[in-house]
Structure formats: C-alpha cells, structure tokens
Coordinates of C-alpha atoms in Angstrom, one line a residue:
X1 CA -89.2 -17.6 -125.0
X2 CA -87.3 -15.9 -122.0
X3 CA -85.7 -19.1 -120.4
X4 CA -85.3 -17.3 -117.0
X5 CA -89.2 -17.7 -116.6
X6 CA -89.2 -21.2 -117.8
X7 CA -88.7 -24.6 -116.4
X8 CA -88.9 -28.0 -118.2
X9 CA -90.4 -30.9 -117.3
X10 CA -88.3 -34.1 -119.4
X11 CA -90.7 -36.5 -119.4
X12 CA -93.2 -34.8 -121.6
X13 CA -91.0 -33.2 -123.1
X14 CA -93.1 -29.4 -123.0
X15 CA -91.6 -25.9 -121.9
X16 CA -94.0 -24.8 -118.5
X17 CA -94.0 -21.0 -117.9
X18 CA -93.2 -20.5 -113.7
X19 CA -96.6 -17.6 -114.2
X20 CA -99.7 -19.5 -113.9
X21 CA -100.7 -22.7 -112.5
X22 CA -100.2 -25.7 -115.0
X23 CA -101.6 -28.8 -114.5
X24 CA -100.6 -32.2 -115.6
X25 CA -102.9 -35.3 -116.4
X26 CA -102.0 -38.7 -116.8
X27 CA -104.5 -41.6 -117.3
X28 CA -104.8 -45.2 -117.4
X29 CA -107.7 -45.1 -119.8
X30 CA -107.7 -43.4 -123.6
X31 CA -109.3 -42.3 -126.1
X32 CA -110.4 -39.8 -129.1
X33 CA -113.2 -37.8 -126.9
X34 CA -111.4 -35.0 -125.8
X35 CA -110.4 -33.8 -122.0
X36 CA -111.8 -30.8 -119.8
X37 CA -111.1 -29.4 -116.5
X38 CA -114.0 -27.9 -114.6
X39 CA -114.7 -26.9 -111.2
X40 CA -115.4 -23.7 -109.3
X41 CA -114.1 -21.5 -111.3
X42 CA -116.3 -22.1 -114.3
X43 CA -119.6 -23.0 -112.5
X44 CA -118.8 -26.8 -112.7
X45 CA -119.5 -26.3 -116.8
X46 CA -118.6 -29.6 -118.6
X47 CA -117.6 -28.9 -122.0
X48 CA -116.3 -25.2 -121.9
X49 CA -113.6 -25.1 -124.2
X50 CA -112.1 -22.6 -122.3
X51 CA -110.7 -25.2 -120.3
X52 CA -110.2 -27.9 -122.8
X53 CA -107.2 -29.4 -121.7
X54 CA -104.3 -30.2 -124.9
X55 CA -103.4 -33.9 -125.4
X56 CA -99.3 -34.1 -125.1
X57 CA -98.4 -37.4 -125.3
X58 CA -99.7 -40.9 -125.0
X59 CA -102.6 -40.9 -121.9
X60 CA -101.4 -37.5 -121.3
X61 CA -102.9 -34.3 -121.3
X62 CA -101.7 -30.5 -120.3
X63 CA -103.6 -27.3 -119.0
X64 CA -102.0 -23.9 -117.8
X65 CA -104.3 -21.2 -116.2
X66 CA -103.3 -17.6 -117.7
X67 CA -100.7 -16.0 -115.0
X68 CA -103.9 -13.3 -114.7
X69 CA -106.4 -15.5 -113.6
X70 CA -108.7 -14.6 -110.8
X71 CA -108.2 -17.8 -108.7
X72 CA -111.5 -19.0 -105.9
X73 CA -109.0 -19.3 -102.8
X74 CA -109.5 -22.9 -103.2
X75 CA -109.6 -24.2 -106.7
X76 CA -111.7 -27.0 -106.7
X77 CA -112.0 -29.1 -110.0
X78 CA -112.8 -32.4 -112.2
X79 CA -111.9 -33.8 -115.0
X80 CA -114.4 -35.3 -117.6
X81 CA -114.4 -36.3 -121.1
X82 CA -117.3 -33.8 -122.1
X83 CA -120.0 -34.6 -119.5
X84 CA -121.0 -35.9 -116.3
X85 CA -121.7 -38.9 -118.1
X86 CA -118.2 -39.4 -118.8
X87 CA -116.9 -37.9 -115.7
X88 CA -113.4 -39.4 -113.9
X89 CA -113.6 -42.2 -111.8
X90 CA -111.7 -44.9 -109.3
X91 CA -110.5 -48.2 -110.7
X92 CA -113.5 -49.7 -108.9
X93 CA -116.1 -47.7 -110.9
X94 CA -116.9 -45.2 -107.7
X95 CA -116.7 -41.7 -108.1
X96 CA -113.7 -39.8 -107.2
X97 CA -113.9 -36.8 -104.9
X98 CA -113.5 -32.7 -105.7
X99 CA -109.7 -32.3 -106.5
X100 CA -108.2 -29.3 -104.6
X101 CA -105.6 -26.8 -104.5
X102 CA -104.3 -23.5 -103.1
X103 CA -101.3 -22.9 -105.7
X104 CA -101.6 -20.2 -108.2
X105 CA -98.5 -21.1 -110.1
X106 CA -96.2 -24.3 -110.3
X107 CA -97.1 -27.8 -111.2
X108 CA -99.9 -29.9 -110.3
X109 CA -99.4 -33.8 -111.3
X110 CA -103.1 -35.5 -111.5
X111 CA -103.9 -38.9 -112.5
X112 CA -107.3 -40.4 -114.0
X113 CA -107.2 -44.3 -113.3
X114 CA -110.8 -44.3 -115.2
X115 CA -113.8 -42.5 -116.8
X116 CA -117.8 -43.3 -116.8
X117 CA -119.5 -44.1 -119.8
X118 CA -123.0 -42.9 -120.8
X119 CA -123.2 -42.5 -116.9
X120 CA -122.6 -45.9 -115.7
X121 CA -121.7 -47.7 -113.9
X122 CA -124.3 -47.0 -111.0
X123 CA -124.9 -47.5 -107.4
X124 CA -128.2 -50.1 -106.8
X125 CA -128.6 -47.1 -103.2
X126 CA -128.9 -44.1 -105.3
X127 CA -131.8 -45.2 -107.5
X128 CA -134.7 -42.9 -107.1
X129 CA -137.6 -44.3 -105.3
X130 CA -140.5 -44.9 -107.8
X131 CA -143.7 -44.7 -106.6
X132 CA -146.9 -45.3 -108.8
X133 CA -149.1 -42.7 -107.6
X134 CA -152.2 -44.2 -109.3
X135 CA -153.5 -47.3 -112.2
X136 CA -156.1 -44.9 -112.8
X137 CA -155.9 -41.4 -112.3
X138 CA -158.3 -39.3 -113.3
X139 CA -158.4 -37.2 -116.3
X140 CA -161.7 -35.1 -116.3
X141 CA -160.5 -33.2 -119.5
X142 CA -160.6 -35.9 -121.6
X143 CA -163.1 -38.5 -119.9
X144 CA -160.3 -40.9 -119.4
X145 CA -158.0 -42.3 -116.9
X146 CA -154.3 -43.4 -116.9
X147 CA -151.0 -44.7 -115.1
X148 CA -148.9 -42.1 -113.7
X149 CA -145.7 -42.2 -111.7
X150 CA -143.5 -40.3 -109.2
X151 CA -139.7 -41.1 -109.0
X152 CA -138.4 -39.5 -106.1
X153 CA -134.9 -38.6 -104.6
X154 CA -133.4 -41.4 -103.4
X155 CA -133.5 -40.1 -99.8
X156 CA -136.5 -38.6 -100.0
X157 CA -137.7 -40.2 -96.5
X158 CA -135.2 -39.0 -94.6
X159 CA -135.3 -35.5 -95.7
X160 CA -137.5 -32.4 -95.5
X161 CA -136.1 -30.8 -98.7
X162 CA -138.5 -29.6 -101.3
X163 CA -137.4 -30.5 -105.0
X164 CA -138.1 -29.0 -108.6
X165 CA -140.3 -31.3 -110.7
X166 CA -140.3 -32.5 -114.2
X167 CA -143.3 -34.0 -116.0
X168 CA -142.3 -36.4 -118.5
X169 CA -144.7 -37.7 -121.4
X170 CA -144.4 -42.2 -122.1
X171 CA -143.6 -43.3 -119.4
X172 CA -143.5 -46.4 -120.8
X173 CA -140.4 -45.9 -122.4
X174 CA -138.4 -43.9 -119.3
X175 CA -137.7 -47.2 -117.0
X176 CA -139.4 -49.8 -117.9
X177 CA -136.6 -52.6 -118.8
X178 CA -139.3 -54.6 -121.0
X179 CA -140.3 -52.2 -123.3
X180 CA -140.4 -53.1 -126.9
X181 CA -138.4 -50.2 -128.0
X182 CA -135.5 -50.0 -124.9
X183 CA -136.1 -47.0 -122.4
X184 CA -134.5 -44.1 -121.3
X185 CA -132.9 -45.8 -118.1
X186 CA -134.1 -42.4 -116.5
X187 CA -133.7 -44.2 -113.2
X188 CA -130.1 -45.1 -113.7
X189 CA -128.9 -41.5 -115.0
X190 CA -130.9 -40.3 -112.0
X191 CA -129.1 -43.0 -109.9
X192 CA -125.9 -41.3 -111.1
X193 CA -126.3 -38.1 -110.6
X194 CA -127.9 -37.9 -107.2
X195 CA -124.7 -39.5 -106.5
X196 CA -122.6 -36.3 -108.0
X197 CA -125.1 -34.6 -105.9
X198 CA -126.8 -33.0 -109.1
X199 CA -130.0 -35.0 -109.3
X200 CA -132.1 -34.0 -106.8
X201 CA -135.5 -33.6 -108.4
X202 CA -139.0 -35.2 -109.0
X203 CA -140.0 -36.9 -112.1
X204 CA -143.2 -37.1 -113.0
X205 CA -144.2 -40.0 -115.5
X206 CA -147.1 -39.7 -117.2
X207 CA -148.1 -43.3 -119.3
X208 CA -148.8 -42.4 -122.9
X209 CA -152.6 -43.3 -124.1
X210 CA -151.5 -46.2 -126.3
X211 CA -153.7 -46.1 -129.3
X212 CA -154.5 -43.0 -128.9
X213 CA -151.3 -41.4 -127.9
X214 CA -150.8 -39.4 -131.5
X215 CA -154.4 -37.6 -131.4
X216 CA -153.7 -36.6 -127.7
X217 CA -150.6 -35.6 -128.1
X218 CA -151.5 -33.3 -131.4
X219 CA -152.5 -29.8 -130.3
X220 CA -155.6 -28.1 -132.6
X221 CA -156.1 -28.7 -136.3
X222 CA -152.4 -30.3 -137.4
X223 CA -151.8 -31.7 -140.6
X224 CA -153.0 -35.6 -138.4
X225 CA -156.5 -34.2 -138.1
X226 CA -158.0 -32.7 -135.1
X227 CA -156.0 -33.4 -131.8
X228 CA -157.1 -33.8 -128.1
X229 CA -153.6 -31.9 -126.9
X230 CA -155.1 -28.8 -125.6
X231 CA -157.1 -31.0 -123.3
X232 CA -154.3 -33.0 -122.1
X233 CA -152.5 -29.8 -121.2
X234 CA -155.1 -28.2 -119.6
X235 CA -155.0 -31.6 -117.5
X236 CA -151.0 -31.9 -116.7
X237 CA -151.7 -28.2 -115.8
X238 CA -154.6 -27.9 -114.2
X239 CA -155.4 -31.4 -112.1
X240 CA -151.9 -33.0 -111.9
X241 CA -149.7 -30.5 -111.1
X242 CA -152.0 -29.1 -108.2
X243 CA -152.1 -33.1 -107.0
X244 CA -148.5 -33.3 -106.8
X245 CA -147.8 -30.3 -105.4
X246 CA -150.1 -31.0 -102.6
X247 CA -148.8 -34.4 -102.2
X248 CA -145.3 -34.4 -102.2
X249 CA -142.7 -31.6 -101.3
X250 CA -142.0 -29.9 -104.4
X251 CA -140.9 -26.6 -105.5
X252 CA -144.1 -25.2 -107.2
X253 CA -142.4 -22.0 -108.1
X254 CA -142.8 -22.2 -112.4
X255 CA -138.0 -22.0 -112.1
X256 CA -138.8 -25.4 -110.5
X257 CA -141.0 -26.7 -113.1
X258 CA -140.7 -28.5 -115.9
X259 CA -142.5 -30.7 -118.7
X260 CA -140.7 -32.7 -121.5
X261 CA -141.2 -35.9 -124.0
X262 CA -139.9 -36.9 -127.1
X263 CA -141.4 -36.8 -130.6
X264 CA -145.0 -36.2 -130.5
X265 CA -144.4 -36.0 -126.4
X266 CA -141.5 -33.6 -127.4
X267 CA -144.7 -31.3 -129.5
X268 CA -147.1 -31.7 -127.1
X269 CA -144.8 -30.1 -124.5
X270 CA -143.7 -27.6 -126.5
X271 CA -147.4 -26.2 -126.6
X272 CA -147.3 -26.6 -123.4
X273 CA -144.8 -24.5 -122.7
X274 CA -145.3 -22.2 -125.5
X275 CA -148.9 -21.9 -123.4
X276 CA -148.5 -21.9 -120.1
X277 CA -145.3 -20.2 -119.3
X278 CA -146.5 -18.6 -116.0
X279 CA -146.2 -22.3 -115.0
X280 CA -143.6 -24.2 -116.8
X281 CA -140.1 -22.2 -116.7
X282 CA -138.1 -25.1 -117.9
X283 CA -139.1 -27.3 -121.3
X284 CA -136.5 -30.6 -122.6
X285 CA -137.4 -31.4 -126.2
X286 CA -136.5 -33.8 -127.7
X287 CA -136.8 -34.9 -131.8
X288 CA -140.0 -33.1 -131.7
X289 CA -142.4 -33.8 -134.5
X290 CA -142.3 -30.4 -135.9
X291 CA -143.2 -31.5 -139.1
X292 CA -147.4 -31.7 -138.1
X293 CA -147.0 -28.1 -137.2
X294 CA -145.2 -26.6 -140.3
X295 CA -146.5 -22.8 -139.5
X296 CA -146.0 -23.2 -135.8
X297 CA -147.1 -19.6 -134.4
X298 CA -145.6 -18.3 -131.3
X299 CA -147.7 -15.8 -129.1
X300 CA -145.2 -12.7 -127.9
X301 CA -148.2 -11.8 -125.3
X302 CA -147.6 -14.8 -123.7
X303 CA -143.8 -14.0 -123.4
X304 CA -142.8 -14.0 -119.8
X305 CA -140.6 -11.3 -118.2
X306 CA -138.8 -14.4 -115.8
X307 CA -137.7 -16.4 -119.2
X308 CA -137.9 -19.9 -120.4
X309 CA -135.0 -22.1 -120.1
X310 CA -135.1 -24.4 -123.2
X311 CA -133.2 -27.1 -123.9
X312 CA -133.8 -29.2 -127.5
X313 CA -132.0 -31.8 -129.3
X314 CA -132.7 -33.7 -132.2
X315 CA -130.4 -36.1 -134.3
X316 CA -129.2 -36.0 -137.7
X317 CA -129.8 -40.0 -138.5
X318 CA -133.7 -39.2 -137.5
X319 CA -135.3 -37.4 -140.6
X320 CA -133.9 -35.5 -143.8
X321 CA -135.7 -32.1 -142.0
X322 CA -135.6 -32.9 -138.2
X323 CA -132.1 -30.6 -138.0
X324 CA -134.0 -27.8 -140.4
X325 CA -136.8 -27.7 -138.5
X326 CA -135.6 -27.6 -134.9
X327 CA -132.9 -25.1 -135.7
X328 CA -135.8 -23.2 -136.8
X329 CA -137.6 -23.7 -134.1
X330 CA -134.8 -22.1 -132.3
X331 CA -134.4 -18.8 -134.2
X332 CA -138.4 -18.5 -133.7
X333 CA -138.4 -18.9 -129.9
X334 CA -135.3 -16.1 -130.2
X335 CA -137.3 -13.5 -132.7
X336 CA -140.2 -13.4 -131.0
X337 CA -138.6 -12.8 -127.8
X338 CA -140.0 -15.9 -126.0
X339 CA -136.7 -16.8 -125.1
X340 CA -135.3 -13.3 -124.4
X341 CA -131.6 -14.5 -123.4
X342 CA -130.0 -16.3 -125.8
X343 CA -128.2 -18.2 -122.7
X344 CA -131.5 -19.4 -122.3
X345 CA -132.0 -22.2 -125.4
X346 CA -129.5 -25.1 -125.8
X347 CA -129.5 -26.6 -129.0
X348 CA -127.7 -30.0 -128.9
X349 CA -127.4 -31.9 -132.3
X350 CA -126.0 -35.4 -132.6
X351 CA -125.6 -35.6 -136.2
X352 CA -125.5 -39.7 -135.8
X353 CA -128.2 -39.7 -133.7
X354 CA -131.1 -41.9 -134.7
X355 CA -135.0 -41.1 -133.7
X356 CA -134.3 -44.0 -130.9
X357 CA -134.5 -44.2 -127.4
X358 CA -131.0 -45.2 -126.9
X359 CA -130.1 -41.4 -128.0
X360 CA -133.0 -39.3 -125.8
X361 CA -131.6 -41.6 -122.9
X362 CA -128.1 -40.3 -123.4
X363 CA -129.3 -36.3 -123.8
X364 CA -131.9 -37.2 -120.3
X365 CA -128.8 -36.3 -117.6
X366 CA -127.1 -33.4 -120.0
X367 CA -130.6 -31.8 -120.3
X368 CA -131.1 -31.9 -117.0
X369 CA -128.3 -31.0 -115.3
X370 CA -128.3 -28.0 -117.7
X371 CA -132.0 -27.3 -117.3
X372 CA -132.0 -27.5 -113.5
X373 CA -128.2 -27.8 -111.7
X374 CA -125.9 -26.0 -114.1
X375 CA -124.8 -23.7 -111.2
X376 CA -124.3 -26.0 -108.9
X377 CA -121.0 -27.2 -107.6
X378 CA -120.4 -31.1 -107.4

C-alpha cells in the first residue's frame, strides 16, 4: 500500500485510504445480523450488499465508498440491520433522523445507540385508523354476506392525498389481538412505517368465510373438490373494489393495487392476479397452498405489457414441498413471460420459518415496502 495516500486511525486499528469517503460505526447494541448503510444513493434499498458495512472490532463496523463514486450532492443515509424492521434508533426507542453529509473523502464517525426489532417498538399516534366498513356486506356472487374492513393512513382526516390499496384475505388473523392463532399485527408494522414515512396505503381486510373459507378460497376443480374461488374474485374485483374506490381516496390505477393472503388466501390471490392483471399490478403471497393446484397453468394472453410486481415467501419449517413448489412457481411466472422483468418477483425464503402467523407478520412490512415504496426515500 502507498503510505503517502494513507492515514491510520489507532483505535481500530485499520489503514483508511485519503480517496473515498469512509465511514465509521460504533454501537451500543450487538449482534450476529449483519450491518448496511442505505440512503440516497441506493434508492433507500435495505439489504444491498453492495453497501454491507465490514464488522472491525467489538460494536464496530467500517464502510469506504470507492474514490469513483458518483456522490448525490448530499448524501443522505441510514443504517439498519437488514430491514426497516431493524432499522437504527434513539435510546428512547424513537426513530432517528436521515444522517447527512457533503464530504466525498475523509472520515465520518457515526454512532447507533440502538436498533428496532421486528419493527417495534411503535408509536400508539401512528396507528392506522380502522374503520369497519360493513358486518354485512354484500356478496351477490356468492349469495352471501361478510365483515370487511378499511385501515386507513393515520392522518387520513387531515389530508387530501389519494393512496394505493391492498386487499388482504382473513382478516381475522391481520389485527385482531384475540385470535386463536396470533395475528399479523398489520396495524403495528403499519404504525411503524407511516412513521418512516413509507406506509402510506389502504388496507383492505376482507373476513375469511369461516367454515367455508377452503371451498371459497379454491379456484375450479382442485384436488379439494369443486371451489367457489372464481366467484369470490369476480366479487373483490367486481363489487368491492368499485365500492372502495368510490368511497375513499384511493389510487385506482391497477400500480396502486394490490391483493394478498396467506395459504389458501395466498392461492386464491394468486388466481386473482394470475386473472385479472389489468386490475391488480401488485400480488404478496405468502406460503401459498400450491400443492391443490399441482399443474397450475398460466395464461401468456393474459400477460400485461405494464408488468406484475410479485412478491412470495414461503418458509422451509412449513412443508417438505412448500420451498419446491414456490420456487417453481417462480420460474413459471418468469417462462411464460407473466412476469417479464425479472426485477419484478421477490422470492424471500426463511428456511426456519414455520406455516405460522408469527412469520407472515414479520414478511407484511418487507413485502410492502418492496411492493409499493421501494423508491422512496425515508
């Protein structure tokens, strides 16, 4: 190393070159997950390991920008442990403000006094304001009636913004702090990330049909039997969409829509995606139960020129072919040119991760910021 281009810092004990901006992080708080810097430079991305920062010392962790980096004129960053779920904080739990600089080359000393976990803790004035929109709302399709609910921006009162919207299947299990099963806590995440100024959407919660919540979530002639699921679609699509886009201030644009569940709600909104993408441009599956369609067809015609942004998970504590079958899931959506940018389809696998809603409620915030705020700078 040329030693006239160098100068060393003693207390960690590493060589910094003068080219380049280096930057220096200390923190109260340690452990094995490993440390990223992200900001405005990389679209706010979380876990780009472009900018994984290298662990020097005890609590202490390095990152040098290349001496030809194109620089914003004001670098604006964060630090996280992987997400916004585990995202820096104060010592009192608040969230710490963009960190900022106009050097291109030197030293930068930062210090982390804390980090979230799983996205808490939150603030009790961030919560989205949930709203049932009816005990009984009419489903013509099906002869039927059910419970369906709106969470709404936090603010939504005081603003004249429009929002995207995402429909979400059992809604039982999304907020509800008695269900048998635990819940998503989707109202907590939410809670969260409005705060990071990266939540700012509608969630549509539609209550599953209790006994009958297989057979209408099971699209056509499955390995379960004869299913109900093309008229449930046609009724998300058709009667409830078009009611909530004349009632509330939405974005009705299908880049501003989505529709989502897990398991059986993870299938039934893949068909409804895989059917309707003139209307749904976004689809968050989750554990899907692949398994009742083993020769699931994909129709090219329906193929939209705009693209679907898809983002699936599935654990590997859930099923011995719940891995197998969503990562071929994935190369289907890719062949047939449904998905025609590979950018396009996330594919996160946590290969502890159970068939539980403790897991789903963890992926919720990653799929969404990813689905609908990944360009947007916190």
């Amino acid at each position: 190393m040329n030693t006239d281009n160098t100068t060393f810092t003693q207390e960690l004990n590493i060589p910094i070159l003068n080219t380049g901006l280096h930057i220096i992080l200390t923190t109260d708080e340690d452990d094995a997950r490993p440390v990223y810097i992200s900001g405005n430079f990389n679209n706010w991305r979380t876990q780009d390991n472009e900018f994984l920062m290298e662990k020097i010392g005890n609590r202490s962790y390095h990152y040098k920008f290349s001496h030809d980096f194109d620089y914003p004129e004001m670098l604006l960053y964060k630090f996280t442990k992987g997400d916004w779920s585990d995202v820096e904080i104060n010592s009192h739990g608040n969230r710490t403000e963009n960190r900022s600089t106009f050097a291109h080359t030197g030293i930068q000393k930062e210090h982390v006094e804390r980090w979230r976990k799983n996205w808490l803790p939150f603030k009790q004035s961030f919560l989205p304001q949930v709203q049932l929109i009816s005990d009984e709302f009419e489903i013509p399709q099906l002869n039927k009636t059910r419970k369906i609910w709106a969470l709404l921006p936090h603010d939504y009162d005081k603003s004249s913004e429009s929002y995207p919207v995402m429909y979400l299947q059992d809604a039982q299990n999304l907020f509800n702090e008695s269900a048998e099963f635990g819940n998503w806590e989707i109202d907590k995440k939410l809670a969260v990330m409005s705060e990071y100024k990266i939540g700012k959407i509608i969630i549509i919660a539609i209550e599953h049909a209790e006994e009958d919540r297989i057979k209408e979530y099971n699209v056509g002639k499955t390995v379960l039997g004869k299913g109900q699921g093309k008229k449930y679609i046609r009724f998300v699509t058709d009667t409830l969409k078009p009611y909530v886009d004349c009632n509330f201030r939405t974005k009705k644009e299908r880049e501003f829509t989505g529709i989502g569940g897990s398991s059986m709600g993870g299938l039934v909104s893949i068909f409804s995606g895989l059917r309707n993408p003139e209307v749904y441009g976004k689809l968050m599956i989750f554990s899907p139960s692949l398994w009742v369609v083993p020769e699931l067809k994909i129709n090219t015609e329906k193929s939209n020129s705009a693209d679907t942004k898809i983002y699936l998970y599935a654990g590997g504590d859930e099923s011995i072919k719940m891995i197998e079958h969503i990562k071929s899931f994935k190369d289907s959506l890719i062949s047939t040119g449904f998905v025609k940018e590979k950018s396009n389809i996330n594919l996160s696998i946590n290969k502890q991760g159970k068939h539980s809603e403790t897991y789903w409620s963890d992926e919720f915030p990653k799929a969404i910021e990813w689905l609908f705020f990944n360009e947007k700078e916190v």
